[in-house]
PDB file of C-alpha atoms in Angstrom:
ATOM      1  CA  MET A   1     -61.080  15.939 -35.602  1.00 65.00           C
ATOM      2  CA  LYS A   2     -61.244  14.715 -39.050  1.00 65.00           C
ATOM      3  CA  LYS A   3     -58.014  16.610 -40.009  1.00 82.00           C
ATOM      4  CA  LEU A   4     -56.269  15.062 -37.090  1.00 83.00           C
ATOM      5  CA  ALA A   5     -57.480  11.501 -38.018  1.00 87.00           C
ATOM      6  CA  THR A   6     -56.155  12.123 -41.618  1.00 90.00           C
ATOM      7  CA  LEU A   7     -52.707  13.120 -40.157  1.00 90.00           C
ATOM      8  CA  PHE A   8     -52.490   9.755 -38.385  1.00 93.00           C
ATOM      9  CA  THR A   9     -53.741   7.804 -41.368  1.00 93.00           C
ATOM     10  CA  ASP A  10     -51.306   9.492 -43.828  1.00 94.00           C
ATOM     11  CA  SER A  11     -48.515   9.012 -41.334  1.00 93.00           C
ATOM     12  CA  TRP A  12     -49.316   5.290 -41.043  1.00 94.00           C
ATOM     13  CA  GLN A  13     -49.073   5.081 -44.907  1.00 93.00           C
ATOM     14  CA  GLU A  14     -45.632   6.383 -44.695  1.00 92.00           C
ATOM     15  CA  PHE A  15     -44.552   3.100 -43.209  1.00 85.00           C
ATOM     16  CA  HIS A  16     -45.222   1.491 -46.651  1.00 86.00           C
ATOM     17  CA  GLN A  17     -42.359   3.392 -48.133  1.00 90.00           C
ATOM     18  CA  VAL A  18     -38.787   2.114 -47.979  1.00 91.00           C
ATOM     19  CA  ARG A  19     -37.690   5.686 -48.090  1.00 91.00           C
ATOM     20  CA  THR A  20     -39.295   6.385 -44.658  1.00 93.00           C
ATOM     21  CA  VAL A  21     -37.165   3.700 -43.027  1.00 92.00           C
ATOM     22  CA  THR A  22     -33.985   4.824 -44.688  1.00 93.00           C
ATOM     23  CA  VAL A  23     -34.386   8.535 -44.040  1.00 94.00           C
ATOM     24  CA  ALA A  24     -35.437   7.863 -40.397  1.00 95.00           C
ATOM     25  CA  ALA A  25     -32.385   5.663 -39.965  1.00 94.00           C
ATOM     26  CA  MET A  26     -30.202   8.387 -41.312  1.00 94.00           C
ATOM     27  CA  PHE A  27     -31.529  10.872 -38.951  1.00 95.00           C
ATOM     28  CA  GLY A  28     -31.510   8.464 -36.052  1.00 94.00           C
ATOM     29  CA  ALA A  29     -27.744   7.873 -36.591  1.00 94.00           C
ATOM     30  CA  LEU A  30     -27.247  11.739 -36.745  1.00 93.00           C
ATOM     31  CA  SER A  31     -29.194  12.084 -33.615  1.00 92.00           C
ATOM     32  CA  VAL A  32     -26.913   9.618 -31.820  1.00 90.00           C
ATOM     33  CA  VAL A  33     -23.842  11.400 -32.868  1.00 89.00           C
ATOM     34  CA  LEU A  34     -25.221  14.907 -31.990  1.00 86.00           C
ATOM     35  CA  GLY A  35     -26.085  13.527 -28.595  1.00 81.00           C
ATOM     36  CA  TYR A  36     -22.369  13.739 -27.682  1.00 78.00           C
ATOM     37  CA  PHE A  37     -22.351  17.379 -28.265  1.00 77.00           C
ATOM     38  CA  THR A  38     -24.253  18.938 -25.390  1.00 73.00           C
ATOM     39  CA  LEU A  39     -23.746  22.427 -24.140  1.00 70.00           C
ATOM     40  CA  ALA A  40     -24.050  22.536 -20.295  1.00 65.00           C
ATOM     41  CA  ILE A  41     -25.248  25.801 -18.561  1.00 68.00           C
ATOM     42  CA  GLY A  42     -24.672  25.346 -14.971  1.00 58.00           C
ATOM     43  CA  ASP A  43     -25.390  21.990 -13.163  1.00 55.00           C
ATOM     44  CA  TYR A  44     -29.088  21.575 -14.301  1.00 56.00           C
ATOM     45  CA  ILE A  45     -29.589  23.206 -17.769  1.00 63.00           C
ATOM     46  CA  LYS A  46     -28.245  21.402 -20.897  1.00 69.00           C
ATOM     47  CA  ILE A  47     -28.752  22.411 -24.437  1.00 72.00           C
ATOM     48  CA  GLY A  48     -28.571  19.319 -26.759  1.00 74.00           C
ATOM     49  CA  PHE A  49     -28.595  19.250 -30.534  1.00 78.00           C
ATOM     50  CA  SER A  50     -29.785  15.636 -31.089  1.00 83.00           C
ATOM     51  CA  THR A  51     -33.459  16.668 -30.870  1.00 88.00           C
ATOM     52  CA  ILE A  52     -33.203  18.705 -34.097  1.00 91.00           C
ATOM     53  CA  ALA A  53     -32.449  15.517 -36.057  1.00 92.00           C
ATOM     54  CA  ASN A  54     -35.444  13.759 -34.460  1.00 94.00           C
ATOM     55  CA  GLN A  55     -37.729  16.681 -35.240  1.00 94.00           C
ATOM     56  CA  PHE A  56     -37.006  16.380 -38.916  1.00 95.00           C
ATOM     57  CA  VAL A  57     -38.323  12.837 -38.859  1.00 96.00           C
ATOM     58  CA  TYR A  58     -41.557  14.026 -37.117  1.00 96.00           C
ATOM     59  CA  TYR A  59     -41.837  16.887 -39.678  1.00 96.00           C
ATOM     60  CA  LEU A  60     -41.291  14.629 -42.769  1.00 95.00           C
ATOM     61  CA  PHE A  61     -43.345  11.468 -41.673  1.00 96.00           C
ATOM     62  CA  GLY A  62     -45.862  12.556 -39.079  1.00 95.00           C
ATOM     63  CA  PRO A  63     -47.112  11.339 -35.647  1.00 96.00           C
ATOM     64  CA  VAL A  64     -47.330   7.550 -36.169  1.00 96.00           C
ATOM     65  CA  VAL A  65     -43.800   7.306 -37.533  1.00 96.00           C
ATOM     66  CA  GLY A  66     -42.690   9.987 -35.072  1.00 96.00           C
ATOM     67  CA  GLY A  67     -43.909   8.013 -32.062  1.00 96.00           C
ATOM     68  CA  CYS A  68     -42.320   4.772 -33.166  1.00 96.00           C
ATOM     69  CA  PHE A  69     -39.130   6.595 -34.092  1.00 96.00           C
ATOM     70  CA  GLY A  70     -39.037   8.456 -30.693  1.00 95.00           C
ATOM     71  CA  GLY A  71     -39.488   5.213 -28.699  1.00 95.00           C
ATOM     72  CA  ALA A  72     -37.024   3.170 -30.819  1.00 95.00           C
ATOM     73  CA  LEU A  73     -34.365   5.869 -30.612  1.00 94.00           C
ATOM     74  CA  ASP A  74     -34.770   6.265 -26.936  1.00 93.00           C
ATOM     75  CA  ILE A  75     -34.111   2.554 -26.362  1.00 94.00           C
ATOM     76  CA  LEU A  76     -31.194   2.659 -28.826  1.00 92.00           C
ATOM     77  CA  LYS A  77     -29.515   5.584 -27.111  1.00 89.00           C
ATOM     78  CA  PHE A  78     -29.766   3.803 -23.761  1.00 90.00           C
ATOM     79  CA  ILE A  79     -28.052   0.637 -25.266  1.00 91.00           C
ATOM     80  CA  ILE A  80     -25.269   2.728 -26.746  1.00 89.00           C
ATOM     81  CA  LYS A  81     -24.747   4.937 -23.803  1.00 83.00           C
ATOM     82  CA  PRO A  82     -26.633   3.870 -20.656  1.00 83.00           C
ATOM     83  CA  THR A  83     -27.102   6.376 -17.911  1.00 75.00           C
ATOM     84  CA  GLY A  84     -28.434   4.470 -14.885  1.00 75.00           C
ATOM     85  CA  ALA A  85     -31.066   1.803 -14.996  1.00 78.00           C
ATOM     86  CA  PHE A  86     -33.557   1.520 -17.842  1.00 87.00           C
ATOM     87  CA  PHE A  87     -36.908   3.154 -17.007  1.00 91.00           C
ATOM     88  CA  PRO A  88     -39.709   2.656 -19.496  1.00 94.00           C
ATOM     89  CA  GLY A  89     -41.356   5.964 -18.483  1.00 94.00           C
ATOM     90  CA  PHE A  90     -38.832   7.966 -20.382  1.00 94.00           C
ATOM     91  CA  THR A  91     -39.499   5.736 -23.523  1.00 95.00           C
ATOM     92  CA  ILE A  92     -43.177   6.578 -23.082  1.00 96.00           C
ATOM     93  CA  GLY A  93     -42.279  10.257 -22.882  1.00 96.00           C
ATOM     94  CA  ALA A  94     -40.201   9.915 -26.111  1.00 96.00           C
ATOM     95  CA  VAL A  95     -43.211   8.286 -27.962  1.00 97.00           C
ATOM     96  CA  ALA A  96     -45.487  11.057 -26.750  1.00 97.00           C
ATOM     97  CA  GLY A  97     -43.053  13.665 -27.861  1.00 96.00           C
ATOM     98  CA  GLY A  98     -42.849  12.204 -31.360  1.00 96.00           C
ATOM     99  CA  VAL A  99     -46.597  12.110 -31.651  1.00 96.00           C
ATOM    100  CA  LEU A 100     -47.098  15.599 -30.484  1.00 97.00           C
ATOM    101  CA  TYR A 101     -44.268  16.992 -32.737  1.00 97.00           C
ATOM    102  CA  GLY A 102     -45.713  15.029 -35.623  1.00 96.00           C
ATOM    103  CA  CYS A 103     -49.196  16.575 -35.096  1.00 95.00           C
ATOM    104  CA  PHE A 104     -47.744  20.042 -35.167  1.00 96.00           C
ATOM    105  CA  PHE A 105     -45.310  19.755 -38.092  1.00 95.00           C
ATOM    106  CA  TYR A 106     -46.542  17.042 -40.492  1.00 95.00           C
ATOM    107  CA  LYS A 107     -47.676  18.461 -43.831  1.00 92.00           C
ATOM    108  CA  ARG A 108     -47.537  21.942 -42.379  1.00 92.00           C
ATOM    109  CA  PRO A 109     -45.197  24.829 -43.101  1.00 92.00           C
ATOM    110  CA  ILE A 110     -42.345  25.679 -40.675  1.00 94.00           C
ATOM    111  CA  THR A 111     -43.232  28.927 -38.995  1.00 95.00           C
ATOM    112  CA  LEU A 112     -41.873  30.393 -35.899  1.00 96.00           C
ATOM    113  CA  LYS A 113     -45.234  30.511 -34.209  1.00 97.00           C
ATOM    114  CA  ARG A 114     -45.885  26.871 -35.025  1.00 96.00           C
ATOM    115  CA  VAL A 115     -42.372  25.873 -33.678  1.00 97.00           C
ATOM    116  CA  LEU A 116     -42.755  27.830 -30.512  1.00 97.00           C
ATOM    117  CA  ALA A 117     -46.233  26.196 -29.866  1.00 97.00           C
ATOM    118  CA  ALA A 118     -44.859  22.705 -30.544  1.00 97.00           C
ATOM    119  CA  GLU A 119     -41.896  23.142 -28.362  1.00 96.00           C
ATOM    120  CA  PHE A 120     -44.011  24.568 -25.645  1.00 97.00           C
ATOM    121  CA  THR A 121     -46.523  21.778 -25.749  1.00 97.00           C
ATOM    122  CA  VAL A 122     -43.810  19.037 -25.724  1.00 97.00           C
ATOM    123  CA  ALA A 123     -41.919  20.751 -22.915  1.00 96.00           C
ATOM    124  CA  LEU A 124     -45.038  21.010 -20.818  1.00 97.00           C
ATOM    125  CA  VAL A 125     -46.453  17.447 -21.417  1.00 97.00           C
ATOM    126  CA  CYS A 126     -43.309  15.439 -21.896  1.00 96.00           C
ATOM    127  CA  ASN A 127     -40.737  17.186 -19.766  1.00 94.00           C
ATOM    128  CA  VAL A 128     -42.396  19.179 -17.023  1.00 95.00           C
ATOM    129  CA  LEU A 129     -45.374  16.767 -16.328  1.00 96.00           C
ATOM    130  CA  LEU A 130     -44.297  13.335 -17.414  1.00 96.00           C
ATOM    131  CA  GLY A 131     -40.545  13.817 -16.839  1.00 94.00           C
ATOM    132  CA  THR A 132     -41.099  15.102 -13.392  1.00 94.00           C
ATOM    133  CA  LEU A 133     -43.431  12.245 -12.603  1.00 95.00           C
ATOM    134  CA  TRP A 134     -40.797   9.706 -13.738  1.00 94.00           C
ATOM    135  CA  LEU A 135     -38.036  11.337 -11.718  1.00 91.00           C
ATOM    136  CA  SER A 136     -40.292  11.415  -8.683  1.00 93.00           C
ATOM    137  CA  MET A 137     -40.857   7.624  -9.050  1.00 93.00           C
ATOM    138  CA  LEU A 138     -37.338   6.852  -9.786  1.00 89.00           C
ATOM    139  CA  TYR A 139     -35.786   8.756  -6.808  1.00 87.00           C
ATOM    140  CA  GLY A 140     -38.566   8.800  -4.387  1.00 88.00           C
ATOM    141  CA  LYS A 141     -38.751  12.617  -4.274  1.00 89.00           C
ATOM    142  CA  GLY A 142     -41.998  14.453  -4.111  1.00 92.00           C
ATOM    143  CA  PHE A 143     -43.491  15.587  -7.443  1.00 92.00           C
ATOM    144  CA  PHE A 144     -44.082  19.143  -6.353  1.00 93.00           C
ATOM    145  CA  ALA A 145     -40.633  19.472  -4.836  1.00 92.00           C
ATOM    146  CA  LEU A 146     -38.977  18.650  -8.247  1.00 91.00           C
ATOM    147  CA  LEU A 147     -41.500  20.800 -10.129  1.00 94.00           C
ATOM    148  CA  PRO A 148     -40.091  24.268  -9.827  1.00 94.00           C
ATOM    149  CA  MET A 149     -36.728  23.435 -11.087  1.00 91.00           C
ATOM    150  CA  ARG A 150     -38.077  21.462 -13.977  1.00 92.00           C
ATOM    151  CA  ILE A 151     -40.329  24.393 -14.959  1.00 95.00           C
ATOM    152  CA  PHE A 152     -37.404  26.858 -14.718  1.00 92.00           C
ATOM    153  CA  LYS A 153     -35.135  24.496 -16.822  1.00 90.00           C
ATOM    154  CA  ASN A 154     -37.770  24.129 -19.596  1.00 93.00           C
ATOM    155  CA  LEU A 155     -38.614  27.916 -19.642  1.00 93.00           C
ATOM    156  CA  ILE A 156     -34.934  28.553 -20.392  1.00 90.00           C
ATOM    157  CA  THR A 157     -34.536  25.886 -23.038  1.00 90.00           C
ATOM    158  CA  TRP A 158     -37.911  26.454 -24.820  1.00 94.00           C
ATOM    159  CA  PRO A 159     -36.935  29.541 -26.895  1.00 94.00           C
ATOM    160  CA  VAL A 160     -33.453  28.205 -27.471  1.00 91.00           C
ATOM    161  CA  ASN A 161     -34.662  24.947 -28.900  1.00 92.00           C
ATOM    162  CA  SER A 162     -37.404  26.611 -30.907  1.00 95.00           C
ATOM    163  CA  LEU A 163     -34.967  29.054 -32.512  1.00 95.00           C
ATOM    164  CA  LEU A 164     -32.461  26.194 -33.290  1.00 92.00           C
ATOM    165  CA  PHE A 165     -35.036  24.072 -35.040  1.00 95.00           C
ATOM    166  CA  TYR A 166     -36.582  27.039 -36.868  1.00 96.00           C
ATOM    167  CA  THR A 167     -33.305  28.315 -38.166  1.00 95.00           C
ATOM    168  CA  VAL A 168     -31.929  24.981 -39.412  1.00 94.00           C
ATOM    169  CA  GLY A 169     -35.434  23.752 -40.630  1.00 94.00           C
ATOM    170  CA  LYS A 170     -36.023  26.995 -42.746  1.00 94.00           C
ATOM    171  CA  THR A 171     -32.434  26.694 -44.068  1.00 94.00           C
ATOM    172  CA  LEU A 172     -33.022  23.020 -45.263  1.00 93.00           C
ATOM    173  CA  GLU A 173     -36.425  23.943 -46.572  1.00 91.00           C
ATOM    174  CA  ALA A 174     -35.007  26.776 -48.707  1.00 91.00           C
ATOM    175  CA  ALA A 175     -32.252  24.564 -50.012  1.00 92.00           C
ATOM    176  CA  GLY A 176     -34.806  21.970 -51.110  1.00 90.00           C
ATOM    177  CA  VAL A 177     -33.509  19.158 -48.888  1.00 91.00           C
ATOM    178  CA  PHE A 178     -36.974  18.218 -47.675  1.00 90.00           C
ATOM    179  CA  ARG A 179     -38.330  17.992 -51.099  1.00 88.00           C
ATOM    180  CA  LEU A 180     -35.485  15.673 -52.049  1.00 89.00           C
ATOM    181  CA  LEU A 181     -36.089  13.415 -48.914  1.00 87.00           C
ATOM    182  CA  LYS A 182     -39.819  13.325 -49.664  1.00 78.00           C
ATOM    183  CA  ALA A 183     -39.704  12.514 -53.299  1.00 67.00           C
ATOM    184  CA  PRO A 184     -40.473   8.986 -54.535  1.00 62.00           C
ATOM    185  CA  ASP A 185     -37.504   6.701 -54.370  1.00 51.00           C
ATOM    186  CA  GLY A 186     -35.386   9.484 -52.776  1.00 40.00           C
ATOM    187  CA  ARG A 187     -35.286  11.379 -56.064  1.00 43.00           C
ATOM    188  CA  SER A 188     -36.246  15.033 -56.266  1.00 37.00           C
ATOM    189  CA  ALA A 189     -39.392  15.760 -58.209  1.00 38.00           C
ATOM    190  CA  ARG A 190     -38.809  16.657 -61.786  1.00 40.00           C
ATOM    191  CA  VAL A 191     -40.086  19.861 -63.245  1.00 38.00           C
ATOM    192  CA  GLY A 192     -41.665  19.369 -66.706  1.00 40.00           C
ATOM    193  CA  LYS A 193     -39.112  21.319 -68.556  1.00 41.00           C
ATOM    194  CA  LYS A 194     -36.907  20.296 -71.503  1.00 41.00           C
ATOM    195  CA  ASN A 195     -33.269  21.010 -71.630  1.00 41.00           C
ATOM    196  CA  LYS A 196     -32.666  23.796 -74.064  1.00 40.00           C
ATOM    197  CA  VAL A 197     -29.751  23.556 -76.602  1.00 39.00           C
ATOM    198  CA  VAL A 198     -27.991  26.901 -77.147  1.00 37.00           C
TER     199      VAL A 198
END
């Protein structure tokens, strides 16, 4: 419990850094652009790439920043490209997703097991339970009537989304991109070595 409280405290401290806002804004813009590239599989299943950019914010800055970022980005995407009437339930789901991802990823290594667990938890809580509830309220259909298709859809996308984030995340981690983004003032940490003259 103490470790969880520390995660939230440390994530809250990230708000004091200008770097946090600029990096989050950069990934937010990237997420909006990637939102236009969606792979449709049939009538009900869609594989999107914008979530990957969001997850990097959750990974870098934690649950507090992640929740605020998720909610703000959901509203921004609706303003840019509205699909039907605005429904605050989906914004609540986006905030919850940011908090959950932040709890799994913040200050922790990217492992396939962790990514699978995070994706499953978010899919279950935010997509299957909350998402189905919001759709039921919006369209007046029974919760349990919508549930089977929602479960099927998320079981298909769960491993795909997990592998996408794991692959891209490990690549950027190996390239040192995350160290660069987390370093003070956006500069990579310097190693205490002097240049040698040959």
